[in-house]
Short mmCIF file of C-alpha atoms in Angstrom, two decimals:
data_model
loop_
_atom_site.label_atom_id
_atom_site.label_comp_id
_atom_site.label_asym_id
_atom_site.label_seq_id
_atom_site.Cartn_x
_atom_site.Cartn_y
_atom_site.Cartn_z
CA MET A 5 49.64 -0.76 -38.07
CA GLY A 6 50.93 0.05 -34.49
CA ASP A 7 49.07 3.42 -34.53
CA VAL A 8 45.75 1.61 -35.58
CA ALA A 9 45.93 -0.48 -32.72
CA ALA A 10 46.96 1.92 -30.39
CA TRP A 11 44.32 3.99 -31.60
CA GLN A 12 41.61 1.36 -31.26
CA ARG A 13 42.87 0.29 -27.76
CA ALA A 14 42.56 3.88 -26.66
CA GLU A 15 39.15 4.41 -28.25
CA ALA A 16 37.90 1.06 -26.70
CA ALA A 17 39.48 2.59 -23.36
CA ALA A 18 37.67 5.79 -23.74
CA ARG A 19 34.40 4.03 -24.50
CA GLY A 20 34.57 1.62 -21.69
CA SER A 21 36.18 3.71 -19.20
CA TYR A 22 35.64 7.33 -19.95
CA GLY A 23 32.41 7.55 -17.37
CA LYS A 24 34.02 5.51 -14.65
CA LEU A 25 37.27 7.68 -15.14
CA VAL A 26 35.19 11.00 -15.00
CA ALA A 27 32.97 9.75 -12.13
CA PHE A 28 36.20 8.88 -9.89
CA LEU A 29 38.07 11.56 -10.62
CA ALA A 30 35.40 14.02 -9.75
CA ALA A 31 33.37 12.30 -6.99
CA ARG A 32 35.40 13.84 -4.30
CA THR A 33 36.39 17.21 -5.66
CA HIS A 34 32.97 17.69 -7.40
CA ASP A 35 35.05 19.37 -10.22
CA VAL A 36 33.57 17.59 -13.53
CA ALA A 37 34.66 20.13 -15.90
CA GLY A 38 38.50 19.72 -14.46
CA ALA A 39 38.37 15.62 -14.67
CA GLU A 40 37.11 15.98 -18.22
CA ASP A 41 39.86 18.46 -19.02
CA ALA A 42 42.52 16.24 -17.25
CA LEU A 43 41.06 13.02 -19.17
CA ALA A 44 41.29 14.33 -22.40
CA GLU A 45 44.99 15.48 -21.97
CA ALA A 46 45.56 11.92 -20.67
CA PHE A 47 44.08 10.48 -23.55
CA ALA A 48 46.05 12.72 -25.91
CA THR A 49 49.29 11.68 -24.10
CA ALA A 50 48.20 7.98 -24.61
CA LEU A 51 47.66 8.37 -28.41
CA ALA A 52 51.03 10.03 -28.54
CA GLN A 53 52.57 7.39 -26.45
CA TRP A 54 51.17 4.08 -26.95
CA PRO A 55 52.20 3.60 -30.61
CA ALA A 56 55.63 3.90 -29.66
CA GLU A 57 56.04 2.73 -26.47
CA GLY A 58 53.22 -0.14 -26.77
CA VAL A 59 49.79 -0.33 -24.72
CA PRO A 60 50.22 -0.45 -21.01
CA HIS A 61 49.14 -3.49 -19.31
CA ASN A 62 46.18 -1.86 -17.62
CA PRO A 63 45.20 1.27 -20.08
CA GLU A 64 42.44 2.39 -17.38
CA ALA A 65 44.90 2.68 -14.60
CA TRP A 66 47.37 4.41 -16.89
CA LEU A 67 44.81 6.71 -17.75
CA LEU A 68 44.00 7.47 -14.28
CA THR A 69 47.26 7.99 -13.13
CA VAL A 70 48.23 10.60 -15.92
CA ALA A 71 44.63 12.36 -15.42
CA ARG A 72 45.17 12.57 -12.04
CA ARG A 73 48.58 14.26 -12.22
CA ARG A 74 47.04 16.68 -14.81
CA MET A 75 44.11 17.58 -12.38
CA MET A 76 46.87 17.80 -9.84
CA ASP A 77 48.92 20.56 -11.88
CA ALA A 78 45.52 22.39 -12.73
CA VAL A 79 44.54 22.72 -9.11
CA ARG A 80 48.17 23.67 -8.10
CA ARG A 81 47.88 26.41 -10.73
CA ARG A 82 44.81 27.95 -8.98
CA ILE A 83 45.51 27.25 -5.52
CA HIS A 84 44.97 30.70 -4.82
CA ASP A 85 41.27 30.51 -5.10
CA GLY A 86 40.92 28.40 -2.23
CA ALA A 87 41.28 25.00 -3.68
CA ALA A 88 44.11 24.02 -1.08
CA SER A 89 41.49 21.37 0.32
CA GLU A 90 41.17 19.89 -3.08
CA TYR A 91 44.65 19.76 -3.83
CA PHE A 92 45.64 17.81 -0.81
CA LEU A 93 42.83 15.29 -1.40
CA LEU A 94 44.51 14.73 -4.62
CA VAL A 95 47.80 14.29 -3.53
CA GLU A 96 46.64 11.96 -0.77
CA GLU A 97 44.98 9.89 -3.39
CA LEU A 98 47.71 10.06 -5.86
CA ALA A 99 50.15 8.89 -3.32
CA ARG A 100 47.79 6.15 -2.11
CA ASP A 101 46.55 4.03 -5.02
CA ASP A 102 48.52 4.63 -7.91
CA GLU A 103 48.68 0.93 -8.44
CA ALA A 104 45.16 0.41 -7.69
CA PRO A 105 44.12 -2.77 -9.31
CA GLU A 106 40.48 -1.83 -9.88
CA LEU A 107 39.11 1.61 -10.35
CA PRO A 108 35.97 1.90 -8.29
CA ASP A 109 32.89 2.37 -10.43
CA ARG A 110 31.34 5.34 -9.26
CA ARG A 111 29.09 5.93 -12.66
CA LEU A 112 25.92 5.47 -10.48
CA GLU A 113 26.83 8.39 -8.33
CA LEU A 114 27.89 10.67 -11.19
CA LEU A 115 24.16 9.81 -12.87
CA PHE A 116 22.47 10.97 -9.45
CA ALA A 117 24.76 13.92 -9.44
CA CYS A 118 23.63 14.84 -13.32
CA ALA A 119 20.15 14.40 -12.64
CA HIS A 120 20.17 16.42 -9.28
CA PRO A 121 16.99 18.31 -8.81
CA GLY A 122 19.38 21.58 -8.52
CA ILE A 123 20.30 20.97 -12.12
CA ASP A 124 18.16 22.60 -14.95
CA ALA A 125 16.06 19.60 -16.10
CA ALA A 126 17.17 20.60 -19.94
CA ALA A 127 20.79 20.08 -18.83
CA ARG A 128 20.45 16.71 -17.12
CA ALA A 129 20.27 14.26 -20.24
CA PRO A 130 22.97 16.13 -21.91
CA LEU A 131 25.02 16.18 -18.86
CA MET A 132 25.05 12.43 -18.44
CA LEU A 133 25.82 12.23 -22.24
CA GLN A 134 28.93 14.32 -21.76
CA THR A 135 30.21 12.84 -18.67
CA VAL A 136 29.64 9.16 -18.75
CA LEU A 137 29.89 9.05 -22.59
CA GLY A 138 32.43 11.54 -23.57
CA PHE A 139 30.45 13.39 -26.16
CA ASP A 140 31.81 16.76 -27.11
CA ALA A 141 29.01 19.76 -26.62
CA GLY A 142 28.54 20.24 -30.36
CA ALA A 143 27.40 16.63 -31.02
CA ILE A 144 25.19 16.63 -28.01
CA ALA A 145 23.74 20.12 -29.18
CA SER A 146 23.12 18.62 -32.76
CA ALA A 147 21.43 15.59 -31.36
CA PHE A 148 19.07 18.01 -29.16
CA LEU A 149 18.56 20.51 -31.87
CA VAL A 150 20.10 23.19 -30.00
CA ALA A 151 22.60 25.80 -30.95
CA PRO A 152 26.01 24.65 -29.90
CA ALA A 153 26.80 27.71 -27.98
CA THR A 154 23.46 27.35 -26.26
CA MET A 155 24.33 23.87 -25.27
CA GLY A 156 27.94 24.57 -24.41
CA GLN A 157 26.67 27.24 -21.83
CA ARG A 158 24.07 25.21 -20.43
CA LEU A 159 26.63 22.19 -19.81
CA VAL A 160 29.20 24.44 -18.42
CA ARG A 161 26.29 26.11 -15.99
CA ALA A 162 25.50 22.86 -14.90
CA LYS A 163 28.81 21.72 -14.06
CA THR A 164 29.78 25.05 -12.36
CA LYS A 165 26.53 24.26 -10.07
CA ILE A 166 27.59 21.05 -9.04
CA ARG A 167 31.12 22.17 -8.31
CA GLN A 168 29.90 25.47 -6.23
CA ALA A 169 26.87 24.08 -4.91
CA GLY A 170 28.38 21.24 -3.62
CA ILE A 171 26.13 18.79 -5.52
CA PRO A 172 27.14 15.41 -3.85
CA PHE A 173 28.31 12.31 -5.74
CA ASN A 174 26.31 9.63 -3.82
CA VAL A 175 23.17 7.23 -4.20
CA PRO A 176 20.30 8.84 -2.45
CA GLY A 177 19.19 7.20 0.70
CA ARG A 178 15.97 5.17 0.94
CA ALA A 179 13.74 8.16 1.59
CA ASP A 180 14.84 10.44 -1.54
CA LEU A 181 15.50 7.65 -3.77
CA PRO A 182 12.31 7.09 -5.60
CA GLU A 183 11.92 10.73 -6.61
CA ARG A 184 15.92 11.02 -7.46
CA LEU A 185 15.85 7.69 -9.47
CA ASP A 186 12.73 9.34 -11.40
CA ALA A 187 14.94 12.22 -12.31
CA VAL A 188 17.72 9.88 -13.51
CA LEU A 189 14.94 7.51 -15.49
CA ALA A 190 12.85 10.59 -16.94
CA ALA A 191 16.62 12.15 -18.25
CA ILE A 192 17.79 9.06 -20.06
CA TYR A 193 14.22 8.66 -21.46
CA ALA A 194 14.23 12.02 -22.77
CA ALA A 195 17.49 11.26 -24.60
CA TYR A 196 15.75 8.12 -26.14
CA ALA A 197 12.65 10.38 -26.97
CA GLU A 198 14.78 12.75 -28.65
CA GLY A 199 16.64 10.14 -30.87
CA TRP A 200 13.39 8.59 -31.44
CA VAL A 201 11.78 11.78 -33.20
CA ASP A 202 14.10 10.95 -36.32
CA ALA A 203 12.08 8.34 -37.60
CA GLU A 204 13.18 8.36 -40.99
CA GLY A 205 16.92 7.85 -39.36
CA ALA A 206 18.02 10.59 -41.66
CA ASP A 207 19.99 12.03 -39.03
CA ALA A 208 22.69 9.66 -38.11
CA ARG A 209 23.34 11.79 -34.77
CA ARG A 210 19.78 11.74 -33.68
CA ARG A 211 19.28 8.14 -34.32
CA ASN A 212 22.61 7.43 -32.46
CA LEU A 213 21.07 9.33 -29.47
CA ALA A 214 18.44 6.64 -29.20
CA GLU A 215 20.98 4.05 -28.89
CA GLU A 216 23.31 6.08 -26.15
CA ALA A 217 20.27 6.45 -24.08
CA ILE A 218 19.88 2.64 -24.43
CA TRP A 219 23.43 2.31 -23.29
CA LEU A 220 22.91 4.51 -20.19
CA GLY A 221 19.54 2.40 -19.46
CA ARG A 222 21.85 -0.82 -19.76
CA LEU A 223 24.32 0.94 -17.67
CA LEU A 224 21.64 1.76 -14.72
CA ALA A 225 19.92 -1.68 -15.08
CA GLN A 226 23.44 -2.86 -14.61
CA LEU A 227 24.34 -0.90 -11.62
CA MET A 228 20.66 -0.97 -9.94
CA PRO A 229 19.56 -4.63 -11.07
CA GLU A 230 16.96 -4.45 -7.94
CA GLU A 231 15.33 -1.72 -8.94
CA ALA A 232 12.00 -2.50 -11.14
CA GLU A 233 11.64 0.86 -12.66
CA ALA A 234 15.32 0.65 -14.08
CA LEU A 235 14.58 -2.56 -15.69
CA GLY A 236 11.13 -1.24 -16.83
CA LEU A 237 12.72 1.53 -18.48
CA LEU A 238 15.25 -0.33 -20.47
CA ALA A 239 12.66 -2.97 -21.51
CA LEU A 240 10.31 -0.12 -22.92
CA MET A 241 13.34 1.64 -24.93
CA LEU A 242 14.30 -1.93 -26.32
CA HIS A 243 10.80 -2.91 -27.42
CA ALA A 244 10.46 0.37 -29.10
CA HIS A 245 13.75 0.30 -30.52
CA ALA A 246 13.24 -3.08 -31.86
CA ARG A 247 10.65 -1.89 -34.24
CA ARG A 248 12.80 1.06 -35.73
CA ALA A 249 13.07 -0.80 -39.31
CA ALA A 250 9.22 -1.31 -39.15
CA ARG A 251 8.04 2.56 -38.72
CA ARG A 252 8.50 3.20 -42.37
CA ASP A 253 7.89 1.34 -45.70
CA ALA A 254 10.30 0.92 -48.60
CA ALA A 255 8.79 4.24 -49.79
CA GLY A 256 9.57 5.87 -46.86
CA GLU A 257 6.09 6.14 -45.77
CA TYR A 258 4.66 6.00 -42.12
CA VAL A 259 3.32 2.57 -40.80
CA PRO A 260 1.37 2.57 -37.54
CA LEU A 261 2.07 -0.05 -35.00
CA GLY A 262 -0.75 -2.09 -35.99
CA TRP A 263 0.08 -2.59 -39.44
CA GLN A 264 3.87 -3.07 -39.02
CA ASP A 265 5.48 -6.29 -40.90
CA THR A 266 6.55 -8.24 -37.39
CA ALA A 267 9.36 -9.91 -39.80
CA LEU A 268 11.01 -6.49 -39.63
CA TRP A 269 10.96 -6.50 -35.94
CA ASP A 270 14.25 -6.87 -34.15
CA HIS A 271 13.45 -10.13 -32.24
CA ALA A 272 16.55 -10.06 -30.05
CA LEU A 273 15.79 -7.03 -28.61
CA ILE A 274 12.36 -7.92 -27.98
CA ASP A 275 13.46 -11.19 -26.19
CA GLU A 276 15.91 -9.04 -24.04
CA ALA A 277 13.05 -6.59 -23.27
CA GLU A 278 10.51 -9.70 -22.18
CA GLU A 279 13.27 -11.04 -19.75
CA LEU A 280 14.03 -7.57 -18.09
CA LEU A 281 10.13 -7.08 -17.71
CA LYS A 282 9.90 -10.62 -16.08
CA ARG A 283 12.73 -9.64 -13.78
CA ALA A 284 11.11 -6.54 -12.95
CA SER A 285 7.78 -7.88 -12.12
CA ARG A 286 9.54 -10.41 -9.75
CA LEU A 287 10.87 -7.62 -7.84
CA ALA A 288 7.01 -6.40 -7.19
CA ALA A 289 7.35 -2.64 -7.38
CA ALA A 290 5.25 -1.58 -10.20
CA GLY A 291 5.56 1.94 -12.01
CA ARG A 292 5.10 3.49 -15.05
CA TYR A 293 8.03 2.39 -17.19
CA GLN A 294 7.14 -1.18 -16.44
CA LEU A 295 3.58 -0.56 -17.46
CA GLU A 296 4.21 1.09 -20.55
CA ALA A 297 6.82 -1.32 -21.40
CA ALA A 298 4.19 -4.09 -20.67
CA VAL A 299 1.80 -2.25 -23.30
CA GLN A 300 4.62 -2.62 -25.68
CA SER A 301 4.93 -6.44 -24.75
CA ALA A 302 1.50 -6.81 -25.35
CA HIS A 303 1.64 -5.42 -28.98
CA ALA A 304 4.69 -7.91 -29.39
CA VAL A 305 2.42 -10.98 -29.24
CA ARG A 306 1.66 -10.47 -33.03
CA ARG A 307 5.06 -11.45 -33.74
CA HIS A 308 4.04 -15.05 -33.08
CA GLY A 309 0.61 -14.80 -34.74
CA GLY A 310 -0.98 -13.80 -31.78
CA ALA A 311 -4.02 -11.55 -31.48
CA VAL A 312 -3.23 -7.99 -29.57
CA PRO A 313 -4.75 -8.63 -26.10
CA TRP A 314 -6.86 -5.09 -25.97
CA PRO A 315 -8.64 -5.71 -23.00
CA ALA A 316 -5.18 -6.22 -21.12
CA ILE A 317 -3.89 -3.24 -22.69
CA VAL A 318 -7.09 -1.11 -21.47
CA GLN A 319 -6.03 -2.13 -18.13
CA LEU A 320 -2.46 -1.29 -18.31
CA TYR A 321 -3.57 2.31 -19.34
CA GLU A 322 -5.86 2.53 -16.50
CA ALA A 323 -3.31 1.66 -13.96
CA LEU A 324 -0.82 4.11 -15.59
CA GLN A 325 -3.43 6.72 -15.52
CA ALA A 326 -3.77 5.96 -11.79
CA ILE A 327 0.03 6.41 -11.21
CA THR A 328 0.82 9.45 -13.71
CA ASN A 329 -2.69 10.97 -13.86
CA SER A 330 -1.40 11.82 -17.67
CA PRO A 331 -4.23 12.71 -20.16
CA VAL A 332 -2.01 10.77 -22.72
CA ALA A 333 -2.62 7.42 -20.63
CA ALA A 334 -6.31 8.50 -21.00
CA LEU A 335 -6.25 9.08 -24.55
CA ASN A 336 -4.41 5.60 -25.03
CA ARG A 337 -6.87 3.90 -22.85
CA ALA A 338 -9.71 5.03 -24.97
CA VAL A 339 -8.18 4.16 -28.38
CA ALA A 340 -7.46 0.45 -26.68
CA LEU A 341 -11.19 0.68 -25.50
CA SER A 342 -12.36 0.96 -29.05
CA HIS A 343 -11.15 -2.43 -29.92
CA VAL A 344 -12.82 -3.81 -26.98
CA ASP A 345 -16.37 -2.00 -26.91
CA GLY A 346 -16.36 0.05 -30.27
CA ALA A 347 -15.84 3.44 -31.31
CA ALA A 348 -18.75 5.02 -29.43
CA ALA A 349 -17.71 3.93 -26.03
CA ALA A 350 -14.12 4.98 -27.07
CA LEU A 351 -15.62 8.61 -28.20
CA ALA A 352 -17.32 8.97 -24.73
CA ALA A 353 -14.09 7.93 -22.98
CA LEU A 354 -11.90 10.44 -24.91
CA PRO A 355 -10.59 12.83 -22.06
CA GLN A 356 -11.53 16.37 -21.93
CA ASP A 357 -8.21 17.87 -21.15
CA ALA A 358 -6.90 21.25 -22.02
CA ARG A 359 -3.27 19.67 -22.16
CA LEU A 360 -4.19 17.85 -25.25
CA ALA A 361 -5.37 20.69 -27.27
CA ASP A 362 -2.28 20.81 -29.45
CA TYR A 363 -1.45 17.01 -28.89
CA GLN A 364 -1.74 15.73 -32.42
CA PRO A 365 -2.24 11.89 -31.59
CA PHE A 366 -5.30 13.35 -29.78
CA TRP A 367 -6.83 14.80 -32.79
CA ALA A 368 -5.94 11.71 -34.93
CA ALA A 369 -7.49 9.34 -32.52
CA ARG A 370 -10.54 11.35 -32.38
CA ALA A 371 -10.77 11.54 -36.22
CA ASP A 372 -10.37 8.15 -36.39
CA LEU A 373 -13.15 7.36 -33.73
CA LEU A 374 -15.47 9.91 -35.34
CA ALA A 375 -14.79 8.20 -38.92
CA ARG A 376 -15.92 4.98 -37.37
CA SER A 377 -18.91 6.16 -35.64
CA GLY A 378 -20.11 7.34 -39.10
CA ASN A 379 -19.67 11.05 -37.98
CA ARG A 380 -17.61 11.94 -41.28
CA GLU A 381 -17.90 15.66 -41.12
CA ALA A 382 -16.62 16.05 -37.49
CA ALA A 383 -13.88 13.33 -38.48
CA LEU A 384 -12.59 15.53 -41.32
CA ALA A 385 -12.52 18.81 -39.09
CA ALA A 386 -10.22 16.51 -36.60
CA TYR A 387 -7.83 15.10 -39.28
CA GLU A 388 -7.39 19.00 -40.36
CA ARG A 389 -6.43 19.76 -36.63
CA ALA A 390 -4.23 16.57 -36.77
CA ILE A 391 -2.50 17.34 -39.73
CA GLY A 392 -1.81 20.81 -38.72
CA LEU A 393 -0.03 19.78 -35.70
CA GLU A 394 2.24 17.12 -37.24
CA SER A 395 5.87 18.30 -38.17
CA ASP A 396 6.63 14.89 -39.71
CA ALA A 397 5.71 14.73 -43.44
CA ALA A 398 5.40 11.11 -43.66
CA VAL A 399 3.12 11.23 -40.81
CA ARG A 400 1.25 14.06 -42.39
CA ARG A 401 0.79 12.14 -45.80
CA PHE A 402 -0.81 9.38 -43.66
CA LEU A 403 -3.12 11.24 -41.87
CA GLN A 404 -4.20 12.79 -45.41
CA GLN A 405 -4.65 9.67 -46.69
CA ARG A 406 -6.98 8.68 -43.69
CA ALA A 407 -9.01 11.73 -44.08
CA ALA A 408 -9.41 10.85 -48.09
CA ALA A 409 -10.35 7.76 -47.01
CA ALA A 410 -13.21 8.69 -44.23
CA MET B 20 30.69 23.65 3.07
CA GLU B 21 28.49 26.44 4.24
CA TYR B 22 25.31 27.42 2.78
CA MET B 23 22.88 30.38 3.84
CA LEU B 24 19.20 29.64 3.80
CA LEU B 25 17.53 32.95 2.89
CA ILE B 26 14.01 32.85 3.99
CA HIS B 27 11.62 34.72 1.33
CA ALA B 28 7.98 35.13 2.59
CA ASP B 29 5.19 37.51 2.63
CA PRO B 30 5.31 39.55 5.65
CA ALA B 31 1.84 40.29 5.18
CA GLY B 32 0.75 36.71 5.79
CA PHE B 33 2.40 36.75 9.06
CA ALA B 34 1.00 40.28 10.38
CA SER B 35 -2.64 39.06 9.38
CA MET B 36 -2.19 35.66 11.50
CA PRO B 37 -4.35 35.93 14.80
CA GLU B 38 -1.78 36.22 17.84
CA ALA B 39 -2.04 32.34 18.69
CA ALA B 40 -1.01 31.41 15.21
CA ARG B 41 1.92 34.03 15.46
CA ASN B 42 3.23 32.62 18.53
CA GLN B 43 2.99 29.17 17.36
CA ALA B 44 4.98 30.01 14.21
CA LEU B 45 7.54 31.77 16.30
CA ALA B 46 7.74 28.70 18.59
CA ALA B 47 8.45 26.67 15.44
CA TYR B 48 11.20 28.75 14.38
CA GLY B 49 12.77 28.45 17.88
CA ALA B 50 12.50 24.70 17.92
CA TYR B 51 14.33 24.91 14.43
CA THR B 52 17.17 26.91 15.50
CA ASP B 53 17.37 24.57 18.61
CA ALA B 54 17.66 21.59 16.18
CA LEU B 55 20.19 23.06 14.21
CA ASN B 56 22.55 24.12 17.29
CA LYS B 57 22.07 20.66 18.60
CA ALA B 58 23.33 18.98 15.43
CA GLU B 59 26.14 21.61 15.59
CA VAL B 60 25.63 22.97 12.26
CA LEU B 61 24.63 26.45 12.84
CA ARG B 62 26.74 29.31 12.29
CA SER B 63 24.57 32.15 12.60
CA SER B 64 20.93 33.40 12.11
CA ASN B 65 18.76 36.26 12.42
CA ARG B 66 15.19 37.64 11.57
CA LEU B 67 14.92 40.89 9.57
CA ARG B 68 12.63 43.65 10.22
CA PRO B 69 10.12 44.01 7.27
CA ALA B 70 11.64 45.65 4.06
CA ASP B 71 9.90 49.00 4.27
CA THR B 72 12.17 49.70 7.40
CA ALA B 73 14.98 49.17 4.60
CA THR B 74 17.26 52.29 3.69
CA ASN B 75 19.58 52.06 0.51
CA VAL B 76 22.86 53.57 0.16
CA LYS B 77 24.84 53.72 -2.93
CA VAL B 78 28.00 56.00 -3.59
CA ARG B 79 28.00 57.56 -7.20
CA GLU B 80 31.07 59.80 -8.60
CA GLY B 81 32.12 60.17 -4.98
CA LYS B 82 28.60 61.32 -3.56
CA THR B 83 26.66 59.10 -1.02
CA GLU B 84 23.09 58.72 -2.08
CA VAL B 85 20.71 57.52 0.55
CA HIS B 86 17.00 56.34 -0.39
CA ASN B 87 14.24 54.88 1.53
CA GLY B 88 12.46 51.43 0.94
CA PRO B 89 13.32 48.22 -0.12
CA PHE B 90 15.82 47.17 -2.78
CA ILE B 91 13.52 45.54 -4.64
CA GLU B 92 9.72 45.85 -4.43
CA THR B 93 8.22 42.37 -4.26
CA ARG B 94 5.32 40.47 -2.53
CA GLU B 95 8.07 38.18 -0.94
CA GLN B 96 10.62 39.49 1.07
CA LEU B 97 13.76 38.39 2.76
CA GLY B 98 12.84 38.06 6.02
CA GLY B 99 15.56 36.25 7.64
CA TYR B 100 18.36 33.92 7.31
CA TYR B 101 20.18 31.09 8.63
CA LEU B 102 24.22 30.21 7.92
CA ILE B 103 25.15 26.75 8.27
CA ASP B 104 27.93 24.23 7.55
CA VAL B 105 27.02 20.74 6.19
CA PRO B 106 28.93 18.32 3.86
CA ASP B 107 27.08 19.11 0.72
CA LEU B 108 24.12 20.50 -0.79
CA ASP B 109 21.82 17.53 0.03
CA ALA B 110 22.35 17.86 3.44
CA ALA B 111 21.80 21.73 3.19
CA LEU B 112 18.34 20.81 1.39
CA LYS B 113 17.19 18.88 4.14
CA TRP B 114 17.54 21.57 6.72
CA ALA B 115 16.03 23.88 4.30
CA ALA B 116 13.03 21.65 3.96
CA ARG B 117 12.71 21.40 7.70
CA CYS B 118 12.82 25.26 8.10
CA PRO B 119 9.32 26.93 9.19
CA GLY B 120 9.96 29.34 6.30
CA ALA B 121 9.86 26.60 3.61
CA SER B 122 6.12 26.02 4.83
CA HIS B 123 4.79 29.55 4.61
CA GLY B 124 7.40 30.91 1.93
CA THR B 125 10.27 29.80 0.19
CA VAL B 126 14.02 29.09 1.10
CA GLU B 127 16.59 29.94 -1.20
CA VAL B 128 19.86 27.64 -0.35
CA ARG B 129 23.12 29.36 -1.65
CA PRO B 130 26.55 28.16 -1.28
CA VAL B 131 28.91 30.61 0.64
CA TRP B 132 31.90 31.66 -1.51
CA GLU B 133 34.91 30.17 0.15
CA MET B 134 37.87 32.68 0.78
#
């Protein structure tokens, strides 16, 4: 029984403290891999000792002390490769605040280091998941559908870059902040989108990824409560996540947003998202994530029996298009417009953009608009393209049914 | 930490500039070097002659082989460098962005392997 309690305490400490411990241990030396290794040893020691000797009064401080000693040992072993300054830093720290009452939270700095422009963009989200949440490379690889060896290498390279290129652990100054924060937000959103792809929730690891991304989003929103876009991103993810149970019917068939049973939406998550969006708008710094969350919020009025405010959605997509110059925003604007001014107006507003040539939703939207305008032949051709581009079998079946009904 | 800022640029662009523009570009490098000196971060810097003045040497099986020409044939060539000492990569990137070479070519920032 003692074992189970010790395990649980260690697990709880791991979850809550892992990122804080990595961030703190790596902040000065820039040695993320070294910090992780030392922590792994500290956790192993904890699991060996706590069941017999009891859980220490402050598990976090205990883990920090043990990990720091391990790190010192490791540095001492390779002191010949120019690590003397690191060693003295660690000795200094160890001597000074072994009994420090509270661990300074440097996770925000760690997130910025992980999303530094000098880090391969494909490695940023995985690096965050590993360093802040303690995921192993194998779990991250399967969540991102990448071979474990490839992911392992990517992570090692990124950590080596942080260490050898001297990527700093700090929150960028005002001048650089917007761009650098964008990279942090984009990495978190990329992790969310990866998890979202698995709509059926068949793969628990991928579904989990969406939840871990939300965890990171919550962390960021908590660490930067004055950054409107950090709140906006969290609101966007919560809105989308609130609908996960409604995206498929009992038979596993795809249900488009407009047809979803609102009783299946997670209303607590939607309430939280709405509150975040309100807080964000008071900060008066609009941005793409807030606009996208606002679109989600507009769709959410259906849960109280309201009609979707399409003219407002058209305007939101116009603003989004102005900020991002994204053809997807233009496409979504055209689709929203079809609910205001009809299918013909929407067809005329469909963007002509080469970047959409292989984008399934473009062809599905075009097919739907053509069918609604009575151009059945062209609609069928567009449906065929859309079906050919879709990898999800349930969505393919849905498109086939639409084509048959056109 | 020490960083080497390596300036990669197309020498043809510089050669084809009118003289006034060329002098202006050189003056910009002069001002940049002054700024690095003033901030006390400059270790050393040099401008290199074009890559067609290069000669390559290698020793294989005890024999020294000498060849004419640049080591790698590319349009953009290594044209010069600054060796600076700053706290971290972000500081180095800020200096790299101020380098005139970043405007007409690319500045590669490489950390120096500390011995």
